[in-house]
Amino acid sequence: MLKLGFLIIVRDLRLSMRHGSSTTMVVSFFIIVVTMFPFAVGPEQEILRKISLGVIWVAALLSSMLSLDSMFQSDYEDGSLDQFVLSPAPLELVVLAKFIAHWLSSSLPLILVAPLLGILMNLPERGYVPLIVTMVLGTPALSFIGGIGASLTVTLRRGGVLLSLLILPLYIPVLIFAVLAANAVIDGDPVMDHVLLLSGFTLFSAAIAPWAAAAAIRAGLE
Amino acid sequence: MLKLGFLIIVRDLRLSMRHGSSTTMVVSFFIIVVTMFPFAVGPEQEILRKISLGVIWVAALLSSMLSLDSMFQSDYEDGSLDQFVLSPAPLELVVLAKFIAHWLSSSLPLILVAPLLGILMNLPERGYVPLIVTMVLGTPALSFIGGIGASLTVTLRRGGVLLSLLILPLYIPVLIFAVLAANAVIDGDPVMDHVLLLSGFTLFSAAIAPWAAAAAIRAGLE
Amino acid sequence: MSDILRGYDLACIRGEKPVFSNLEFELPPGQALILSGTNGSGKSSLLKIIAGLLPAQRGRISFFDENILGDQDWISHNICYLAHKNSLKAEMTVAENLAFWAALDQYDGDIREKAVKVGIDHCLDLPVCYLSSGQARRAALARVLCHPGEFWLLDEPTVGLDSKGVRLLADLMADHLDKGGRILAATHIELGLDPAKTTTLNMLDYTFSAHEAFHELFQEPWEEDFQC
Amino acid sequence: MSDILRGYDLACIRGEKPVFSNLEFELPPGQALILSGTNGSGKSSLLKIIAGLLPAQRGRISFFDENILGDQDWISHNICYLAHKNSLKAEMTVAENLAFWAALDQYDGDIREKAVKVGIDHCLDLPVCYLSSGQARRAALARVLCHPGEFWLLDEPTVGLDSKGVRLLADLMADHLDKGGRILAATHIELGLDPAKTTTLNMLDYTFSAHEAFHELFQEPWEEDFQC
Amino acid sequence: MHKFANPARFMRLSNILLPWTTGLTIVLFGFGLYYSLILAPQDYQMGNTYRIMFIHVPASYMALFGYGVIAVASAVGFIWNHPLANQAARATAPLGATFTALALITGSLWGKPMWGTYWIWDARLTSMLILFFIYLGYIAVWQTIEDQAKAAKIAAIVAMIGIINVVIIKFSVDWWNTLHQPATLIRAGGPTIHGDMLAALLLMIAAFNMFFVTLLMWRIQSLILKRRIRTLRLQLGGGRG
Ligand code: HEM
Ligand SMILES: Nc1ncnc2c1ncn2[C@@H]1O[C@H](COP(=O)(O)OP(=O)(O)OP(=O)(O)O)[C@@H](O)[C@H]1O
Ligand SMILES: Nc1ncnc2c1ncn2[C@@H]1O[C@H](COP(=O)(O)OP(=O)(O)OP(=O)(O)O)[C@@H](O)[C@H]1O
Ligand SMILES: [Mg+2]
Ligand SMILES: [Mg+2]
């Protein structure tokens, strides 16, 4: 069982390496979105400092979302999704493996470059560690929730934009808790509550996502 | 000739109306991205006021970009693009028509809802008119430049993310001039320079985009 | 108790369009059932229903007195489904594709040998996007051979194959039947299988009128109190 | 000056893979040229080259002493190309699709009449995503009929068609030939066209060895100083 | 359960009910408007602007009520594959979204005189805004999917996840906001509300509720008829051959 999941993760990671490496592209998108902000809000250090954490998190959300589209879409188009449904591996396992592959290939690299962007955005020094920690705790929830959205829209023609409409509201709790936790550290406030809430939300999404996504795929097949 | 272009515009607009109206979805994405910022940077009215214009413009950029993907992709996948190349309508005309349809179906609605977002983001009252005017002047450039990007990536499998990488840097001049112009109005500074640069950039992109895009499509066919 | 796969009283409605109803079939071991019928008569739909990819409007399919309709577990171990689409990843090579599906379907035979059988071995190291339409179809057929399931559901397997490819396919199907496997295939081409082992099911015998279908959907006569 | 379409010395390399070379063909008015050959022998590639969708490695195609290879203007007014893909928008109805292409290709005949000819008229108001594979192929054939071009390039037009559909297609092709049109078709099926009007081109006569192709690409003897 | 699933029976029942609910809606609105615009006294702080409340509060309740209806109908439709429940969920969505929009609009119109700005990022306002987005997403799902059976299932999943999210959002927004800006701005009423005001408010809420139910029945009827027509048309169009 575990072996099957591992097999799927390896395949998905390999696919994300081929053809111009979608990983590089997610990272570049992340960097570009963040660098647009100094142009958009003006170069004042004070404002940048205040919004830095939020902007980095929003950019991470958007980048992670951007690569969701391909999580099931290409499998659907070439008929592989049907074969996954028919295969002896339970569909819940298949989608879970795909979520993990998505996190590894799109969120993990974001976490690695986030400190660089912190420098660009004038993030206060005490903010780096909380930024990384909240990203580690929060980004899996993005893959899980986003995965539900991807599975809901996969069978729709051009579901891409609908996808964002469905999942962005669900991303908001992650954003709120992550930013609250990181800011609490920066301001020296108590932080455990927020961290627990953030982790709780991630665990909760991990618990429901495989079932919801598998159900959505089964419902969407035609 | 004009008739053919008109035909294509009507077809593309019709397609964007069908199936859950991609227009509605672009607009929703726009609204949602903007509303994420208060969560990310906190609800203080003063900060929101300062970044409002920039955030709205960045969100407009990203939303307009999101719908680019479908500009040629679905035509490529179902073989219509080959037929366009073979049709008596010059490919330059075809892509121009598609750019116009894209602007009508994705940027025009953004311009219409932008004032609402101004309210949410606490945009200063003097900012509304410049926001709208710069959007009218600047968003066509987004469709043109984005269209070049879309045509470059159309023949690549999963070019979506690459697309953003190619065009976001080219969007930055639009962003800079637009925000400078709007801020100049709000601050009561002279504004004509920025407006001229913005319009110039739009005209320039309109002049090169059809040729570049047509060439890219011809080169990409296999 | 019977080792015959039997469909009873099957009905299908797609996108509100009634496709077939009262369909019955029998498939004993070592036999092939060929679905024939005009375009749009519901061949692909029937195969998808049997594979559990489409819900049937009504009816059941029994095997050893169990209803296997929608029984994912049974289906996943016994059925191998070849669709119109090839289920191959364009970015990966043929060998990688086949190895992946074989591992997922828990097949542990020799993949290269199967590839030789469908004449695609010289393309094993090419990415699938470099294949011509017929080569890609052959690769998809190789996947069928690398599946341990006893039941083959083949939806127009000959599409894109040249005449040698069609003969090859017929031989492979005959082999499978000889080994006691069973085949359900939708095709418009005469495959030349042994007539003693082949039954043909004509989809046109099971048409479904809209009137009936509407009752079916809403479970009660409707016209009596509502005319339009 | 000749009204025969003639290909000279055509060669094709795809993705660094040599496909065919020294290919020659002739196509007088009212004639059909059937491309045959095993899977992967280059039939689709040849059609794409003629349609200007793929650059040829070498060679020319002349018509009235002009090289029409890559002459977009000539091609767009004379050639109608049917690919493996159907070029129909899934979200639009069949009628809308046909009307759009007819308008773009500047055809001003009756579309419904053509749809009747391929037996797809009852689906005219259905969105294309509701069609079965054969129905969609028929709709794509209707597009070919709604094209004013004299040259038809058909890439496996019979894919997915039932036997009635294949006969129908053969009749339509015969009609087109009678009117002086010309057809280049890649197919693995015997269409039953008038033998007097049909020539067959076997792609296997024009194989392209890797060695030759290598010279071709680098235009200079290479082996003499480098052996592998 | 399945007896009620029958659309013919629903059509019969709703044809009997509709005239009554329509009449009741009109009567309630008549009284409600009379009470709220004429009988209810002016507020000593807010003057007449407070009368927006008589639209705003019922609309807000209907917005929440609508989502409740969708959630229940979706669950029933998903579990028992109940066609009428699916249609009910679908029919409710645009109504709920409209009332949400109405609550947002009346709220922000009221906000201008009260807070000097149309919008603040207060917890209640924010969660209402997100509810609106969830409504839009739900509607978009129905619009995007042609196949009704499939759309019903997928929309049901969206609705059920949405309800979880509404709860989480409500709670997380409270957290988010209390840290930065204690919500002291809202709440004009409370227990000290004037008797006539209360009567007017209750009447308006009842009127809105009846209005909602009436519209819902109408919409379900028209969805059933639409479906019937589509089936017939598909049969006429898509024969065999
Ligand atoms: C866009 C802005 C607003 C939104 C989205 C909004 C939302 C809501 C909602 C959802 C409710 C009903 C649910 C509940 O009781 O918790 C409600 C009730 C109410 N709102 Fe608003 N509101 C807005 C602005 C205002 C303003 C500006 C005022 C007056 C200063 C106001 C006064 C009230 C009152 C008095 C109630 C009834 C409270 C009760 O009985 O529980 N609202 N609003
Ligand atoms: N996009 C591509 N990139 C690289 N090589 C390709 C590509 N498409 C096809 N080829 C190669 O070119 C050769 C000719 O392909 P083509 O599609 O023309 O064959 P075909 O005669 O149409 O075959 P079939 O009968 O299977 O359709 C094949 O060997 C194939 O591997
Ligand atoms: N996704 C769909 N949504 C709605 N209706 C569909 C869908 N797919 C097919 N249909 C309809 O269902 C009927 C049966 O289609 P199906 O694909 O099963 O036919 P088929 O027998 O396989 O035909 P073909 O020989 O053309 O492949 C057709 O009339 C078609 O219009
Ligand atoms: Mg079929
Ligand atoms: Mg081919």
mmCIF file with all atom_site columns, N, CA and C in Angstrom, chain E residues 148-192:
data_model
loop_
_atom_site.group_PDB
_atom_site.id
_atom_site.type_symbol
_atom_site.label_atom_id
_atom_site.label_alt_id
_atom_site.label_comp_id
_atom_site.label_asym_id
_atom_site.label_entity_id
_atom_site.label_seq_id
_atom_site.pdbx_PDB_ins_code
_atom_site.Cartn_x
_atom_site.Cartn_y
_atom_site.Cartn_z
_atom_site.occupancy
_atom_site.B_iso_or_equiv
_atom_site.pdbx_formal_charge
_atom_site.auth_seq_id
_atom_site.auth_comp_id
_atom_site.auth_asym_id
_atom_site.auth_atom_id
_atom_site.pdbx_PDB_model_num
ATOM 1   N N  . GLN E 1 148 ? -26.429 17.719 -15.189 1.00 0.00 ? 148 GLN E N  1
ATOM 2   C CA . GLN E 1 148 ? -27.084 18.069 -13.922 1.00 0.00 ? 148 GLN E CA 1
ATOM 3   C C  . GLN E 1 148 ? -26.747 17.118 -12.784 1.00 0.00 ? 148 GLN E C  1
ATOM 4   N N  . ALA E 1 149 ? -26.701 15.841 -13.076 1.00 0.00 ? 149 ALA E N  1
ATOM 5   C CA . ALA E 1 149 ? -26.460 14.884 -12.000 1.00 0.00 ? 149 ALA E CA 1
ATOM 6   C C  . ALA E 1 149 ? -25.071 15.106 -11.417 1.00 0.00 ? 149 ALA E C  1
ATOM 7   N N  . LYS E 1 150 ? -24.133 15.303 -12.317 1.00 0.00 ? 150 LYS E N  1
ATOM 8   C CA . LYS E 1 150 ? -22.763 15.535 -11.898 1.00 0.00 ? 150 LYS E CA 1
ATOM 9   C C  . LYS E 1 150 ? -22.654 16.863 -11.146 1.00 0.00 ? 150 LYS E C  1
ATOM 10  N N  . ALA E 1 151 ? -23.291 17.885 -11.690 1.00 0.00 ? 151 ALA E N  1
ATOM 11  C CA . ALA E 1 151 ? -23.240 19.198 -11.045 1.00 0.00 ? 151 ALA E CA 1
ATOM 12  C C  . ALA E 1 151 ? -23.794 19.101 -9.638  1.00 0.00 ? 151 ALA E C  1
ATOM 13  N N  . ALA E 1 152 ? -24.869 18.330 -9.473  1.00 0.00 ? 152 ALA E N  1
ATOM 14  C CA . ALA E 1 152 ? -25.487 18.225 -8.156  1.00 0.00 ? 152 ALA E CA 1
ATOM 15  C C  . ALA E 1 152 ? -24.499 17.658 -7.149  1.00 0.00 ? 152 ALA E C  1
ATOM 16  N N  . LYS E 1 153 ? -23.804 16.606 -7.547  1.00 0.00 ? 153 LYS E N  1
ATOM 17  C CA . LYS E 1 153 ? -22.878 15.981 -6.597  1.00 0.00 ? 153 LYS E CA 1
ATOM 18  C C  . LYS E 1 153 ? -21.730 16.921 -6.250  1.00 0.00 ? 153 LYS E C  1
ATOM 19  N N  . ILE E 1 154 ? -21.151 17.520 -7.291  1.00 0.00 ? 154 ILE E N  1
ATOM 20  C CA . ILE E 1 154 ? -19.997 18.372 -7.029  1.00 0.00 ? 154 ILE E CA 1
ATOM 21  C C  . ILE E 1 154 ? -20.406 19.594 -6.219  1.00 0.00 ? 154 ILE E C  1
ATOM 22  N N  . ALA E 1 155 ? -21.560 20.170 -6.571  1.00 0.00 ? 155 ALA E N  1
ATOM 23  C CA . ALA E 1 155 ? -22.018 21.339 -5.820  1.00 0.00 ? 155 ALA E CA 1
ATOM 24  C C  . ALA E 1 155 ? -22.291 20.958 -4.372  1.00 0.00 ? 155 ALA E C  1
ATOM 25  N N  . ALA E 1 156 ? -22.779 19.748 -4.148  1.00 0.00 ? 156 ALA E N  1
ATOM 26  C CA . ALA E 1 156 ? -23.047 19.331 -2.771  1.00 0.00 ? 156 ALA E CA 1
ATOM 27  C C  . ALA E 1 156 ? -21.751 19.264 -1.975  1.00 0.00 ? 156 ALA E C  1
ATOM 28  N N  . ILE E 1 157 ? -20.709 18.744 -2.591  1.00 0.00 ? 157 ILE E N  1
ATOM 29  C CA . ILE E 1 157 ? -19.423 18.695 -1.884  1.00 0.00 ? 157 ILE E CA 1
ATOM 30  C C  . ILE E 1 157 ? -18.961 20.114 -1.561  1.00 0.00 ? 157 ILE E C  1
ATOM 31  N N  . VAL E 1 158 ? -19.089 20.997 -2.547  1.00 0.00 ? 158 VAL E N  1
ATOM 32  C CA . VAL E 1 158 ? -18.692 22.392 -2.315  1.00 0.00 ? 158 VAL E CA 1
ATOM 33  C C  . VAL E 1 158 ? -19.490 22.989 -1.163  1.00 0.00 ? 158 VAL E C  1
ATOM 34  N N  . ALA E 1 159 ? -20.786 22.723 -1.155  1.00 0.00 ? 159 ALA E N  1
ATOM 35  C CA . ALA E 1 159 ? -21.635 23.315 -0.113  1.00 0.00 ? 159 ALA E CA 1
ATOM 36  C C  . ALA E 1 159 ? -21.242 22.809 1.253   1.00 0.00 ? 159 ALA E C  1
ATOM 37  N N  . MET E 1 160 ? -20.953 21.501 1.336   1.00 0.00 ? 160 MET E N  1
ATOM 38  C CA . MET E 1 160 ? -20.640 20.949 2.653   1.00 0.00 ? 160 MET E CA 1
ATOM 39  C C  . MET E 1 160 ? -19.289 21.440 3.159   1.00 0.00 ? 160 MET E C  1
ATOM 40  N N  . ILE E 1 161 ? -18.320 21.534 2.256   1.00 0.00 ? 161 ILE E N  1
ATOM 41  C CA . ILE E 1 161 ? -17.037 22.109 2.676   1.00 0.00 ? 161 ILE E CA 1
ATOM 42  C C  . ILE E 1 161 ? -17.241 23.576 3.040   1.00 0.00 ? 161 ILE E C  1
ATOM 43  N N  . GLY E 1 162 ? -18.091 24.236 2.281   1.00 0.00 ? 162 GLY E N  1
ATOM 44  C CA . GLY E 1 162 ? -18.357 25.653 2.514   1.00 0.00 ? 162 GLY E CA 1
ATOM 45  C C  . GLY E 1 162 ? -18.906 25.898 3.909   1.00 0.00 ? 162 GLY E C  1
ATOM 46  N N  . ILE E 1 163 ? -19.766 25.023 4.373   1.00 0.00 ? 163 ILE E N  1
ATOM 47  C CA . ILE E 1 163 ? -20.377 25.279 5.676   1.00 0.00 ? 163 ILE E CA 1
ATOM 48  C C  . ILE E 1 163 ? -19.332 25.152 6.780   1.00 0.00 ? 163 ILE E C  1
ATOM 49  N N  . ILE E 1 164 ? -18.425 24.187 6.610   1.00 0.00 ? 164 ILE E N  1
ATOM 50  C CA . ILE E 1 164 ? -17.320 24.086 7.572   1.00 0.00 ? 164 ILE E CA 1
ATOM 51  C C  . ILE E 1 164 ? -16.535 25.387 7.568   1.00 0.00 ? 164 ILE E C  1
ATOM 52  N N  . ASN E 1 165 ? -16.317 25.849 6.336   1.00 0.00 ? 165 ASN E N  1
ATOM 53  C CA . ASN E 1 165 ? -15.497 27.042 6.217   1.00 0.00 ? 165 ASN E CA 1
ATOM 54  C C  . ASN E 1 165 ? -16.171 28.269 6.814   1.00 0.00 ? 165 ASN E C  1
ATOM 55  N N  . VAL E 1 166 ? -17.491 28.355 6.648   1.00 0.00 ? 166 VAL E N  1
ATOM 56  C CA . VAL E 1 166 ? -18.186 29.511 7.215   1.00 0.00 ? 166 VAL E CA 1
ATOM 57  C C  . VAL E 1 166 ? -17.936 29.558 8.723   1.00 0.00 ? 166 VAL E C  1
ATOM 58  N N  . VAL E 1 167 ? -18.005 28.381 9.339   1.00 0.00 ? 167 VAL E N  1
ATOM 59  C CA . VAL E 1 167 ? -17.782 28.324 10.786  1.00 0.00 ? 167 VAL E CA 1
ATOM 60  C C  . VAL E 1 167 ? -16.341 28.736 11.113  1.00 0.00 ? 167 VAL E C  1
ATOM 61  N N  . ILE E 1 168 ? -15.390 28.143 10.401  1.00 0.00 ? 168 ILE E N  1
ATOM 62  C CA . ILE E 1 168 ? -13.983 28.443 10.688  1.00 0.00 ? 168 ILE E CA 1
ATOM 63  C C  . ILE E 1 168 ? -13.685 29.914 10.459  1.00 0.00 ? 168 ILE E C  1
ATOM 64  N N  . ILE E 1 169 ? -14.232 30.436 9.373   1.00 0.00 ? 169 ILE E N  1
ATOM 65  C CA . ILE E 1 169 ? -13.973 31.832 9.052   1.00 0.00 ? 169 ILE E CA 1
ATOM 66  C C  . ILE E 1 169 ? -14.519 32.740 10.141  1.00 0.00 ? 169 ILE E C  1
ATOM 67  N N  . LYS E 1 170 ? -15.738 32.454 10.534  1.00 0.00 ? 170 LYS E N  1
ATOM 68  C CA . LYS E 1 170 ? -16.391 33.275 11.551  1.00 0.00 ? 170 LYS E CA 1
ATOM 69  C C  . LYS E 1 170 ? -15.466 33.368 12.765  1.00 0.00 ? 170 LYS E C  1
ATOM 70  N N  . PHE E 1 171 ? -14.952 32.197 13.119  1.00 0.00 ? 171 PHE E N  1
ATOM 71  C CA . PHE E 1 171 ? -14.171 32.110 14.331  1.00 0.00 ? 171 PHE E CA 1
ATOM 72  C C  . PHE E 1 171 ? -12.773 32.704 14.130  1.00 0.00 ? 171 PHE E C  1
ATOM 73  N N  . SER E 1 172 ? -12.163 32.421 12.954  1.00 0.00 ? 172 SER E N  1
ATOM 74  C CA . SER E 1 172 ? -10.801 32.923 12.763  1.00 0.00 ? 172 SER E CA 1
ATOM 75  C C  . SER E 1 172 ? -10.801 34.439 12.586  1.00 0.00 ? 172 SER E C  1
ATOM 76  N N  . VAL E 1 173 ? -11.850 34.947 11.968  1.00 0.00 ? 173 VAL E N  1
ATOM 77  C CA . VAL E 1 173 ? -11.914 36.388 11.781  1.00 0.00 ? 173 VAL E CA 1
ATOM 78  C C  . VAL E 1 173 ? -12.078 37.091 13.116  1.00 0.00 ? 173 VAL E C  1
ATOM 79  N N  . ASP E 1 174 ? -12.820 36.453 14.016  1.00 0.00 ? 174 ASP E N  1
ATOM 80  C CA . ASP E 1 174 ? -12.940 37.022 15.355  1.00 0.00 ? 174 ASP E CA 1
ATOM 81  C C  . ASP E 1 174 ? -11.556 37.135 15.997  1.00 0.00 ? 174 ASP E C  1
ATOM 82  N N  . TRP E 1 175 ? -10.811 36.087 15.886  1.00 0.00 ? 175 TRP E N  1
ATOM 83  C CA . TRP E 1 175 ? -9.449  36.089 16.429  1.00 0.00 ? 175 TRP E CA 1
ATOM 84  C C  . TRP E 1 175 ? -8.615  37.207 15.841  1.00 0.00 ? 175 TRP E C  1
ATOM 85  N N  . TRP E 1 176 ? -8.663  37.230 14.524  1.00 0.00 ? 176 TRP E N  1
ATOM 86  C CA . TRP E 1 176 ? -7.833  38.160 13.769  1.00 0.00 ? 176 TRP E CA 1
ATOM 87  C C  . TRP E 1 176 ? -8.161  39.584 14.165  1.00 0.00 ? 176 TRP E C  1
ATOM 88  N N  . ASN E 1 177 ? -9.459  39.820 14.323  1.00 0.00 ? 177 ASN E N  1
ATOM 89  C CA . ASN E 1 177 ? -9.851  41.193 14.521  1.00 0.00 ? 177 ASN E CA 1
ATOM 90  C C  . ASN E 1 177 ? -9.685  41.662 15.948  1.00 0.00 ? 177 ASN E C  1
ATOM 91  N N  . THR E 1 178 ? -9.915  40.785 16.923  1.00 0.00 ? 178 THR E N  1
ATOM 92  C CA . THR E 1 178 ? -9.850  41.246 18.310  1.00 0.00 ? 178 THR E CA 1
ATOM 93  C C  . THR E 1 178 ? -8.464  41.761 18.646  1.00 0.00 ? 178 THR E C  1
ATOM 94  N N  . LEU E 1 179 ? -7.453  41.205 17.995  1.00 0.00 ? 179 LEU E N  1
ATOM 95  C CA . LEU E 1 179 ? -6.108  41.647 18.306  1.00 0.00 ? 179 LEU E CA 1
ATOM 96  C C  . LEU E 1 179 ? -5.877  43.079 17.873  1.00 0.00 ? 179 LEU E C  1
ATOM 97  N N  . HIS E 1 180 ? -6.413  43.425 16.703  1.00 0.00 ? 180 HIS E N  1
ATOM 98  C CA . HIS E 1 180 ? -6.077  44.712 16.123  1.00 0.00 ? 180 HIS E CA 1
ATOM 99  C C  . HIS E 1 180 ? -7.083  45.788 16.458  1.00 0.00 ? 180 HIS E C  1
ATOM 100 N N  . GLN E 1 181 ? -8.345  45.396 16.467  1.00 0.00 ? 181 GLN E N  1
ATOM 101 C CA . GLN E 1 181 ? -9.358  46.435 16.547  1.00 0.00 ? 181 GLN E CA 1
ATOM 102 C C  . GLN E 1 181 ? -10.589 45.863 17.218  1.00 0.00 ? 181 GLN E C  1
ATOM 103 N N  . PRO E 1 182 ? -10.679 46.042 18.509  1.00 0.00 ? 182 PRO E N  1
ATOM 104 C CA . PRO E 1 182 ? -11.836 45.491 19.218  1.00 0.00 ? 182 PRO E CA 1
ATOM 105 C C  . PRO E 1 182 ? -13.120 45.979 18.560  1.00 0.00 ? 182 PRO E C  1
ATOM 106 N N  . ALA E 1 183 ? -14.032 45.047 18.307  1.00 0.00 ? 183 ALA E N  1
ATOM 107 C CA . ALA E 1 183 ? -15.252 45.426 17.604  1.00 0.00 ? 183 ALA E CA 1
ATOM 108 C C  . ALA E 1 183 ? -16.215 46.089 18.554  1.00 0.00 ? 183 ALA E C  1
ATOM 109 N N  . THR E 1 184 ? -16.214 47.407 18.524  1.00 0.00 ? 184 THR E N  1
ATOM 110 C CA . THR E 1 184 ? -17.135 48.131 19.396  1.00 0.00 ? 184 THR E CA 1
ATOM 111 C C  . THR E 1 184 ? -18.119 48.936 18.577  1.00 0.00 ? 184 THR E C  1
ATOM 112 N N  . LEU E 1 185 ? -17.945 48.886 17.291  1.00 0.00 ? 185 LEU E N  1
ATOM 113 C CA . LEU E 1 185 ? -18.670 49.838 16.455  1.00 0.00 ? 185 LEU E CA 1
ATOM 114 C C  . LEU E 1 185 ? -20.124 49.438 16.207  1.00 0.00 ? 185 LEU E C  1
ATOM 115 N N  . ILE E 1 186 ? -20.315 48.155 15.983  1.00 0.00 ? 186 ILE E N  1
ATOM 116 C CA . ILE E 1 186 ? -21.681 47.765 15.630  1.00 0.00 ? 186 ILE E CA 1
ATOM 117 C C  . ILE E 1 186 ? -22.550 47.749 16.882  1.00 0.00 ? 186 ILE E C  1
ATOM 118 N N  . ARG E 1 187 ? -23.710 47.236 16.714  1.00 0.00 ? 187 ARG E N  1
ATOM 119 C CA . ARG E 1 187 ? -24.681 47.105 17.793  1.00 0.00 ? 187 ARG E CA 1
ATOM 120 C C  . ARG E 1 187 ? -25.294 48.444 18.130  1.00 0.00 ? 187 ARG E C  1
ATOM 121 N N  . ALA E 1 188 ? -26.404 48.717 17.539  1.00 0.00 ? 188 ALA E N  1
ATOM 122 C CA . ALA E 1 188 ? -27.141 49.896 17.936  1.00 0.00 ? 188 ALA E CA 1
ATOM 123 C C  . ALA E 1 188 ? -28.278 49.462 18.839  1.00 0.00 ? 188 ALA E C  1
ATOM 124 N N  . GLY E 1 189 ? -28.848 48.318 18.496  1.00 0.00 ? 189 GLY E N  1
ATOM 125 C CA . GLY E 1 189 ? -30.074 47.898 19.159  1.00 0.00 ? 189 GLY E CA 1
ATOM 126 C C  . GLY E 1 189 ? -29.853 47.324 20.546  1.00 0.00 ? 189 GLY E C  1
ATOM 127 N N  . GLY E 1 190 ? -29.966 46.031 20.669  1.00 0.00 ? 190 GLY E N  1
ATOM 128 C CA . GLY E 1 190 ? -29.849 45.414 21.966  1.00 0.00 ? 190 GLY E CA 1
ATOM 129 C C  . GLY E 1 190 ? -31.220 45.354 22.628  1.00 0.00 ? 190 GLY E C  1
ATOM 130 N N  . PRO E 1 191 ? -31.239 45.092 23.902  1.00 0.00 ? 191 PRO E N  1
ATOM 131 C CA . PRO E 1 191 ? -32.516 44.881 24.572  1.00 0.00 ? 191 PRO E CA 1
ATOM 132 C C  . PRO E 1 191 ? -33.354 46.153 24.709  1.00 0.00 ? 191 PRO E C  1
ATOM 133 N N  . THR E 1 192 ? -32.704 47.318 24.587  1.00 0.00 ? 192 THR E N  1
ATOM 134 C CA . THR E 1 192 ? -33.433 48.562 24.831  1.00 0.00 ? 192 THR E CA 1
ATOM 135 C C  . THR E 1 192 ? -34.258 49.010 23.640  1.00 0.00 ? 192 THR E C  1
#
